[in-house]
Amino acid sequence: MSDTQAIPTEIKRICCIGAGYVGGPTMAMIAHKCPQIDVTVVDINPQRIAQWNSDELPIYEPGLDEIVKEARGRNLSFSTNVDQGIDQAEMVFISVNTPTKTFGVGAGRAANLEYVEKCARQIARVSTGHKIVVEKSTLPVRTAEAVKRILSSGETKASFQVLSNPEFLAEGTAIDDLLAPDRVLIGGECANAIESLVNIYANWVPRERLLTTNLWSSELSKLTANAFLAQRVSSINAISALCEATEADVDEVARAIGTDSRIGPKFLKSSVGFGGSCFQKDILNLVYLCEYFGLPEVANYWEQVVAMNDYQKRRFVTRILRTMFNTVSDKKIGIWGFAFKKDTNDTRESAAIYVCRDLLLEKARLDIYDPKVPQDQIKRDLMWALTDQGAMSSEQAQAAIEENVRFADGCLPSATDAHAIAVLTEWDEFADVDFQAVHQVMKKPAFVFDGRNVLKDMDLRQLGFDYYGIGF
Ligand code: UDX
Ligand code: ADP
């Protein structure tokens, strides 16, 4: 595919296609740590690029602003000129979205690789000389095969090496994860190409944390890591249902099992359900791959992780309904938090979307407060959820949102005259609220359903609330 001798191992210019939650922070960190490398992030979305070039970055991530401002204008730039970005770079990262397919073969499971394929075609068309193409987006195993074929077909004047370098950062802690990663994984076939990427990360990551594998192991490791992490959450959530039935306390159980060094304490926090752009998508992707390769037992095994998560979200709403005398119709519920976890403005697959949808279908009135998620985003998410699978027509969904969704600019206004509060994201500020004041402004009985167990130590029952958490 290429004359590997000609591949430089010291890269001077990088282009990243896709200025999203992964591409933006990752490239900002490379630019920050490698002032000798020019980093250009390109995107077809002009609004996103304008935001990256402004003081209001498109994503909220603690510590990101400082790093972007330090490097922007020096060796970090954001542009909509995708062709030029590719042309000038020796190494091109593909960091575009790979959502779950919503149509055709594999709908609801397989990854939609349309955007990745378009990038590969554009790279093939624009490039001259040697280029290293790095898959950063999470992709099904053997996608590199497709990318390689596209790059080597047609009239391209260039030669390519393809690397897989999956991202393991978690939103909300992206900057710390990028600064001190547990490992950086680089899969490839050409030693020089691998070395060139290793050399970039070696500017700040200890060499022993730079793992190199073959292409396919790298692609599969990303899906496997996310499947294992999500499985832990689903496992503890399954136990939370049993705890509620038996008067055990899921946090005590988690602490007890987490001290076993073989199990470990992390990722055992029971919740209203995991969300985010990766877990569900990657597991469904894994399930699809297993089915494709004739492994239905393996597919069924992993599918249960998602099924358990769906059950946990439904179970939360069912508990609200049962507790509130089997009806929430025309009752106001203060929704605290809409992001899929704290310290991010990302709502992709957030449990809040599904909980709010089900409450709206029960005709509850919602007053939503999230410190970082814009109202428009919440409306878009609810619109999608209410119309998905024909639950409502778009006119009905629009009317339901207009009539029954309000937005508050703080916890207290959200709780005012509310029959209940549902905590759906674990924002730290929720623990600093004056709960005596909250109790005063709520209708009685004042119900609190804590989907994150963040108010567990606040003695809410002592203050007169009817307090329910997860798994106790
Ligand atoms: C995840 C992976 O952690 C990361 O390595 C990968 O690159 C992308 O996917 P992210 O989705 O950003 O990252 O966040 P993560 O911290 O993993 O949380 C995912 C979801 O699980 C959140 O909704 C979170 O609230 C939930 N969760 C996590 C729990 O409910 N309990 C836990 O103990 C941990
Ligand atoms: P992730 O969480 O994986 O970073 P995002 O959806 O946040 O995903 O970001 C992906 C970005 O990729 C979006 O800003 C989108 O506009 C961009 N994108 C998708 N396809 C292309 C393409 N062909 N060329 C340039 N940018 C693209």
mmCIF file of N, CA and C and ligand atoms in Angstrom, residues 22 138 166-173 177 183 222 225-226 229-230 232-233 236-237 265-279 282 309 339-342 346 349-351 424 426 452, ligand 1:
data_model
loop_
_atom_site.group_PDB
_atom_site.id
_atom_site.type_symbol
_atom_site.label_atom_id
_atom_site.label_comp_id
_atom_site.label_asym_id
_atom_site.label_seq_id
_atom_site.Cartn_x
_atom_site.Cartn_y
_atom_site.Cartn_z
ATOM 1 N N VAL A 22 -14.759 14.303 20.988
ATOM 2 C CA VAL A 22 -13.494 13.569 20.993
ATOM 3 C C VAL A 22 -12.409 14.379 20.285
ATOM 4 N N THR A 138 -14.944 5.521 17.322
ATOM 5 C CA THR A 138 -15.147 4.111 17.664
ATOM 6 C C THR A 138 -15.769 3.408 16.474
ATOM 7 N N PRO A 166 -7.999 4.241 19.275
ATOM 8 C CA PRO A 166 -9.274 4.568 19.919
ATOM 9 C C PRO A 166 -9.084 5.477 21.122
ATOM 10 N N GLU A 167 -10.108 6.298 21.361
ATOM 11 C CA GLU A 167 -10.053 7.256 22.463
ATOM 12 C C GLU A 167 -10.748 6.658 23.681
ATOM 13 N N PHE A 168 -10.114 6.761 24.834
ATOM 14 C CA PHE A 168 -10.724 6.221 26.059
ATOM 15 C C PHE A 168 -11.149 7.318 27.021
ATOM 16 N N LEU A 169 -11.100 8.580 26.581
ATOM 17 C CA LEU A 169 -11.455 9.644 27.523
ATOM 18 C C LEU A 169 -12.934 9.562 27.885
ATOM 19 N N ALA A 170 -13.232 9.932 29.108
ATOM 20 C CA ALA A 170 -14.634 10.007 29.533
ATOM 21 C C ALA A 170 -14.993 11.482 29.649
ATOM 22 N N GLU A 171 -16.189 11.834 29.236
ATOM 23 C CA GLU A 171 -16.599 13.234 29.302
ATOM 24 C C GLU A 171 -16.688 13.682 30.756
ATOM 25 N N GLY A 172 -16.382 14.944 30.965
ATOM 26 C CA GLY A 172 -16.380 15.463 32.338
ATOM 27 C C GLY A 172 -15.001 15.365 32.967
ATOM 28 N N THR A 173 -14.234 14.347 32.536
ATOM 29 C CA THR A 173 -12.857 14.216 33.036
ATOM 30 C C THR A 173 -11.896 14.103 31.855
ATOM 31 N N ASP A 177 -8.065 12.750 31.752
ATOM 32 C CA ASP A 177 -7.852 11.469 31.063
ATOM 33 C C ASP A 177 -6.804 11.618 29.955
ATOM 34 N N ARG A 183 -3.725 4.177 29.506
ATOM 35 C CA ARG A 183 -2.949 3.684 28.369
ATOM 36 C C ARG A 183 -3.412 4.408 27.117
ATOM 37 N N LYS A 222 -11.501 -1.363 22.004
ATOM 38 C CA LYS A 222 -12.335 -0.209 22.360
ATOM 39 C C LYS A 222 -13.769 -0.665 22.667
ATOM 40 N N ALA A 225 -13.743 -2.653 25.970
ATOM 41 C CA ALA A 225 -13.588 -1.833 27.185
ATOM 42 C C ALA A 225 -14.936 -1.217 27.551
ATOM 43 N N ASN A 226 -15.609 -0.642 26.568
ATOM 44 C CA ASN A 226 -16.893 -0.005 26.875
ATOM 45 C C ASN A 226 -17.940 -1.031 27.287
ATOM 46 N N LEU A 229 -17.232 -1.946 30.937
ATOM 47 C CA LEU A 229 -17.596 -0.862 31.858
ATOM 48 C C LEU A 229 -19.115 -0.791 32.019
ATOM 49 N N ALA A 230 -19.811 -0.835 30.892
ATOM 50 C CA ALA A 230 -21.281 -0.762 30.948
ATOM 51 C C ALA A 230 -21.841 -1.979 31.682
ATOM 52 N N ARG A 232 -20.563 -3.523 34.169
ATOM 53 C CA ARG A 232 -20.455 -3.325 35.622
ATOM 54 C C ARG A 232 -21.619 -2.472 36.117
ATOM 55 N N VAL A 233 -21.955 -1.431 35.361
ATOM 56 C CA VAL A 233 -23.062 -0.572 35.794
ATOM 57 C C VAL A 233 -24.366 -1.369 35.758
ATOM 58 N N ILE A 236 -24.506 -3.825 38.771
ATOM 59 C CA ILE A 236 -24.846 -3.245 40.077
ATOM 60 C C ILE A 236 -26.289 -2.725 40.044
ATOM 61 N N ASN A 237 -26.742 -2.259 38.882
ATOM 62 C CA ASN A 237 -28.138 -1.811 38.784
ATOM 63 C C ASN A 237 -29.103 -2.989 38.943
ATOM 64 N N PRO A 265 -13.085 -1.064 43.197
ATOM 65 C CA PRO A 265 -14.192 -0.207 43.637
ATOM 66 C C PRO A 265 -14.831 0.663 42.558
ATOM 67 N N LYS A 266 -14.205 0.806 41.393
ATOM 68 C CA LYS A 266 -14.719 1.798 40.435
ATOM 69 C C LYS A 266 -15.867 1.257 39.608
ATOM 70 N N PHE A 267 -16.684 2.198 39.103
ATOM 71 C CA PHE A 267 -17.792 1.837 38.212
ATOM 72 C C PHE A 267 -18.787 0.885 38.845
ATOM 73 N N LEU A 268 -19.042 1.117 40.141
ATOM 74 C CA LEU A 268 -20.044 0.304 40.840
ATOM 75 C C LEU A 268 -21.109 1.213 41.430
ATOM 76 N N LYS A 269 -21.273 2.389 40.822
ATOM 77 C CA LYS A 269 -22.255 3.335 41.364
ATOM 78 C C LYS A 269 -23.598 3.067 40.702
ATOM 79 N N SER A 270 -24.524 2.596 41.509
ATOM 80 C CA SER A 270 -25.847 2.323 40.958
ATOM 81 C C SER A 270 -26.531 3.636 40.593
ATOM 82 N N SER A 271 -27.275 3.632 39.510
ATOM 83 C CA SER A 271 -27.875 4.884 39.039
ATOM 84 C C SER A 271 -29.164 4.606 38.290
ATOM 85 N N VAL A 272 -29.765 5.707 37.807
ATOM 86 C CA VAL A 272 -30.994 5.590 37.025
ATOM 87 C C VAL A 272 -30.711 4.960 35.662
ATOM 88 N N GLY A 273 -29.442 4.752 35.355
ATOM 89 C CA GLY A 273 -29.080 4.090 34.090
ATOM 90 C C GLY A 273 -27.944 4.811 33.415
ATOM 91 N N PHE A 274 -27.097 4.047 32.730
ATOM 92 C CA PHE A 274 -25.989 4.718 32.039
ATOM 93 C C PHE A 274 -26.474 5.357 30.752
ATOM 94 N N GLY A 275 -25.781 6.443 30.377
ATOM 95 C CA GLY A 275 -26.053 7.105 29.104
ATOM 96 C C GLY A 275 -24.742 7.417 28.426
ATOM 97 N N GLY A 276 -24.759 8.430 27.560
ATOM 98 C CA GLY A 276 -23.538 8.795 26.848
ATOM 99 C C GLY A 276 -23.537 8.250 25.435
ATOM 100 N N SER A 277 -22.622 8.798 24.651
ATOM 101 C CA SER A 277 -22.642 8.460 23.228
ATOM 102 C C SER A 277 -22.046 7.082 22.962
ATOM 103 N N CYS A 278 -21.381 6.498 23.957
ATOM 104 C CA CYS A 278 -20.592 5.293 23.652
ATOM 105 C C CYS A 278 -21.196 3.966 24.106
ATOM 106 N N PHE A 279 -21.602 3.871 25.373
ATOM 107 C CA PHE A 279 -21.881 2.548 25.926
ATOM 108 C C PHE A 279 -22.915 1.767 25.113
ATOM 109 N N ASP A 282 -21.847 1.154 21.436
ATOM 110 C CA ASP A 282 -20.764 0.185 21.255
ATOM 111 C C ASP A 282 -21.220 -1.234 21.553
ATOM 112 N N ASN A 309 -30.211 -1.992 31.316
ATOM 113 C CA ASN A 309 -30.183 -0.528 31.433
ATOM 114 C C ASN A 309 -31.559 0.063 31.108
ATOM 115 N N ALA A 339 -28.082 16.257 31.764
ATOM 116 C CA ALA A 339 -26.899 15.682 31.101
ATOM 117 C C ALA A 339 -26.738 14.213 31.500
ATOM 118 N N PHE A 340 -26.017 13.440 30.703
ATOM 119 C CA PHE A 340 -25.927 11.996 30.992
ATOM 120 C C PHE A 340 -25.027 11.698 32.172
ATOM 121 N N LYS A 341 -24.234 12.693 32.591
ATOM 122 C CA LYS A 341 -23.430 12.615 33.817
ATOM 123 C C LYS A 341 -23.040 14.043 34.171
ATOM 124 N N LYS A 342 -22.428 14.226 35.335
ATOM 125 C CA LYS A 342 -22.083 15.605 35.722
ATOM 126 C C LYS A 342 -20.882 16.112 34.907
ATOM 127 N N ASP A 346 -23.333 17.320 27.528
ATOM 128 C CA ASP A 346 -23.749 16.306 26.559
ATOM 129 C C ASP A 346 -24.981 15.565 27.079
ATOM 130 N N GLU A 349 -28.051 9.967 24.735
ATOM 131 C CA GLU A 349 -28.524 8.752 25.441
ATOM 132 C C GLU A 349 -28.698 8.963 26.949
ATOM 133 N N SER A 350 -28.833 10.209 27.375
ATOM 134 C CA SER A 350 -29.001 10.457 28.803
ATOM 135 C C SER A 350 -30.259 9.765 29.319
ATOM 136 N N ALA A 351 -30.146 9.150 30.502
ATOM 137 C CA ALA A 351 -31.321 8.503 31.107
ATOM 138 C C ALA A 351 -32.441 9.522 31.265
ATOM 139 N N LEU A 424 -31.651 13.498 38.234
ATOM 140 C CA LEU A 424 -31.262 12.605 37.139
ATOM 141 C C LEU A 424 -29.789 12.715 36.759
ATOM 142 N N GLU A 426 -25.802 13.767 38.558
ATOM 143 C CA GLU A 426 -25.180 13.918 39.878
ATOM 144 C C GLU A 426 -24.386 15.220 40.020
ATOM 145 N N ARG A 452 -29.478 9.252 41.490
ATOM 146 C CA ARG A 452 -28.007 9.169 41.554
ATOM 147 C C ARG A 452 -27.495 8.969 42.982
HETATM 148 C C1 UDX B 1 -17.199 6.131 28.373
HETATM 149 C C2 UDX B 1 -15.906 5.431 28.765
HETATM 150 O O1 UDX B 1 -15.714 5.550 30.181
HETATM 151 C C3 UDX B 1 -14.726 6.032 28.012
HETATM 152 O O2 UDX B 1 -13.531 5.318 28.304
HETATM 153 C C4 UDX B 1 -15.013 5.981 26.518
HETATM 154 O O3 UDX B 1 -13.960 6.595 25.791
HETATM 155 C C5 UDX B 1 -16.325 6.648 26.191
HETATM 156 O O4 UDX B 1 -17.384 6.065 26.966
HETATM 157 P P1 UDX B 1 -18.369 8.445 29.009
HETATM 158 O O5 UDX B 1 -19.552 7.874 28.299
HETATM 159 O O6 UDX B 1 -17.906 9.815 28.637
HETATM 160 O O7 UDX B 1 -17.105 7.483 28.784
HETATM 161 O O8 UDX B 1 -18.637 8.469 30.580
HETATM 162 P P2 UDX B 1 -18.573 7.375 31.771
HETATM 163 O O9 UDX B 1 -17.931 8.010 32.929
HETATM 164 O O10 UDX B 1 -18.002 6.088 31.316
HETATM 165 O O11 UDX B 1 -20.107 7.179 32.147
HETATM 166 C C6 UDX B 1 -21.031 6.570 31.272
HETATM 167 C C7 UDX B 1 -22.383 6.465 31.935
HETATM 168 O O12 UDX B 1 -22.376 5.491 32.973
HETATM 169 C C8 UDX B 1 -22.869 7.767 32.584
HETATM 170 O O13 UDX B 1 -24.242 7.942 32.343
HETATM 171 C C9 UDX B 1 -22.609 7.550 34.057
HETATM 172 O O14 UDX B 1 -23.453 8.315 34.873
HETATM 173 C C10 UDX B 1 -22.897 6.055 34.170
HETATM 174 N N1 UDX B 1 -22.217 5.427 35.308
HETATM 175 C C11 UDX B 1 -20.857 5.354 35.345
HETATM 176 C C12 UDX B 1 -22.979 4.888 36.341
HETATM 177 O O15 UDX B 1 -24.207 4.937 36.325
HETATM 178 N N2 UDX B 1 -22.331 4.284 37.389
HETATM 179 C C13 UDX B 1 -20.967 4.189 37.452
HETATM 180 O O16 UDX B 1 -20.452 3.613 38.431
HETATM 181 C C14 UDX B 1 -20.210 4.745 36.402
#
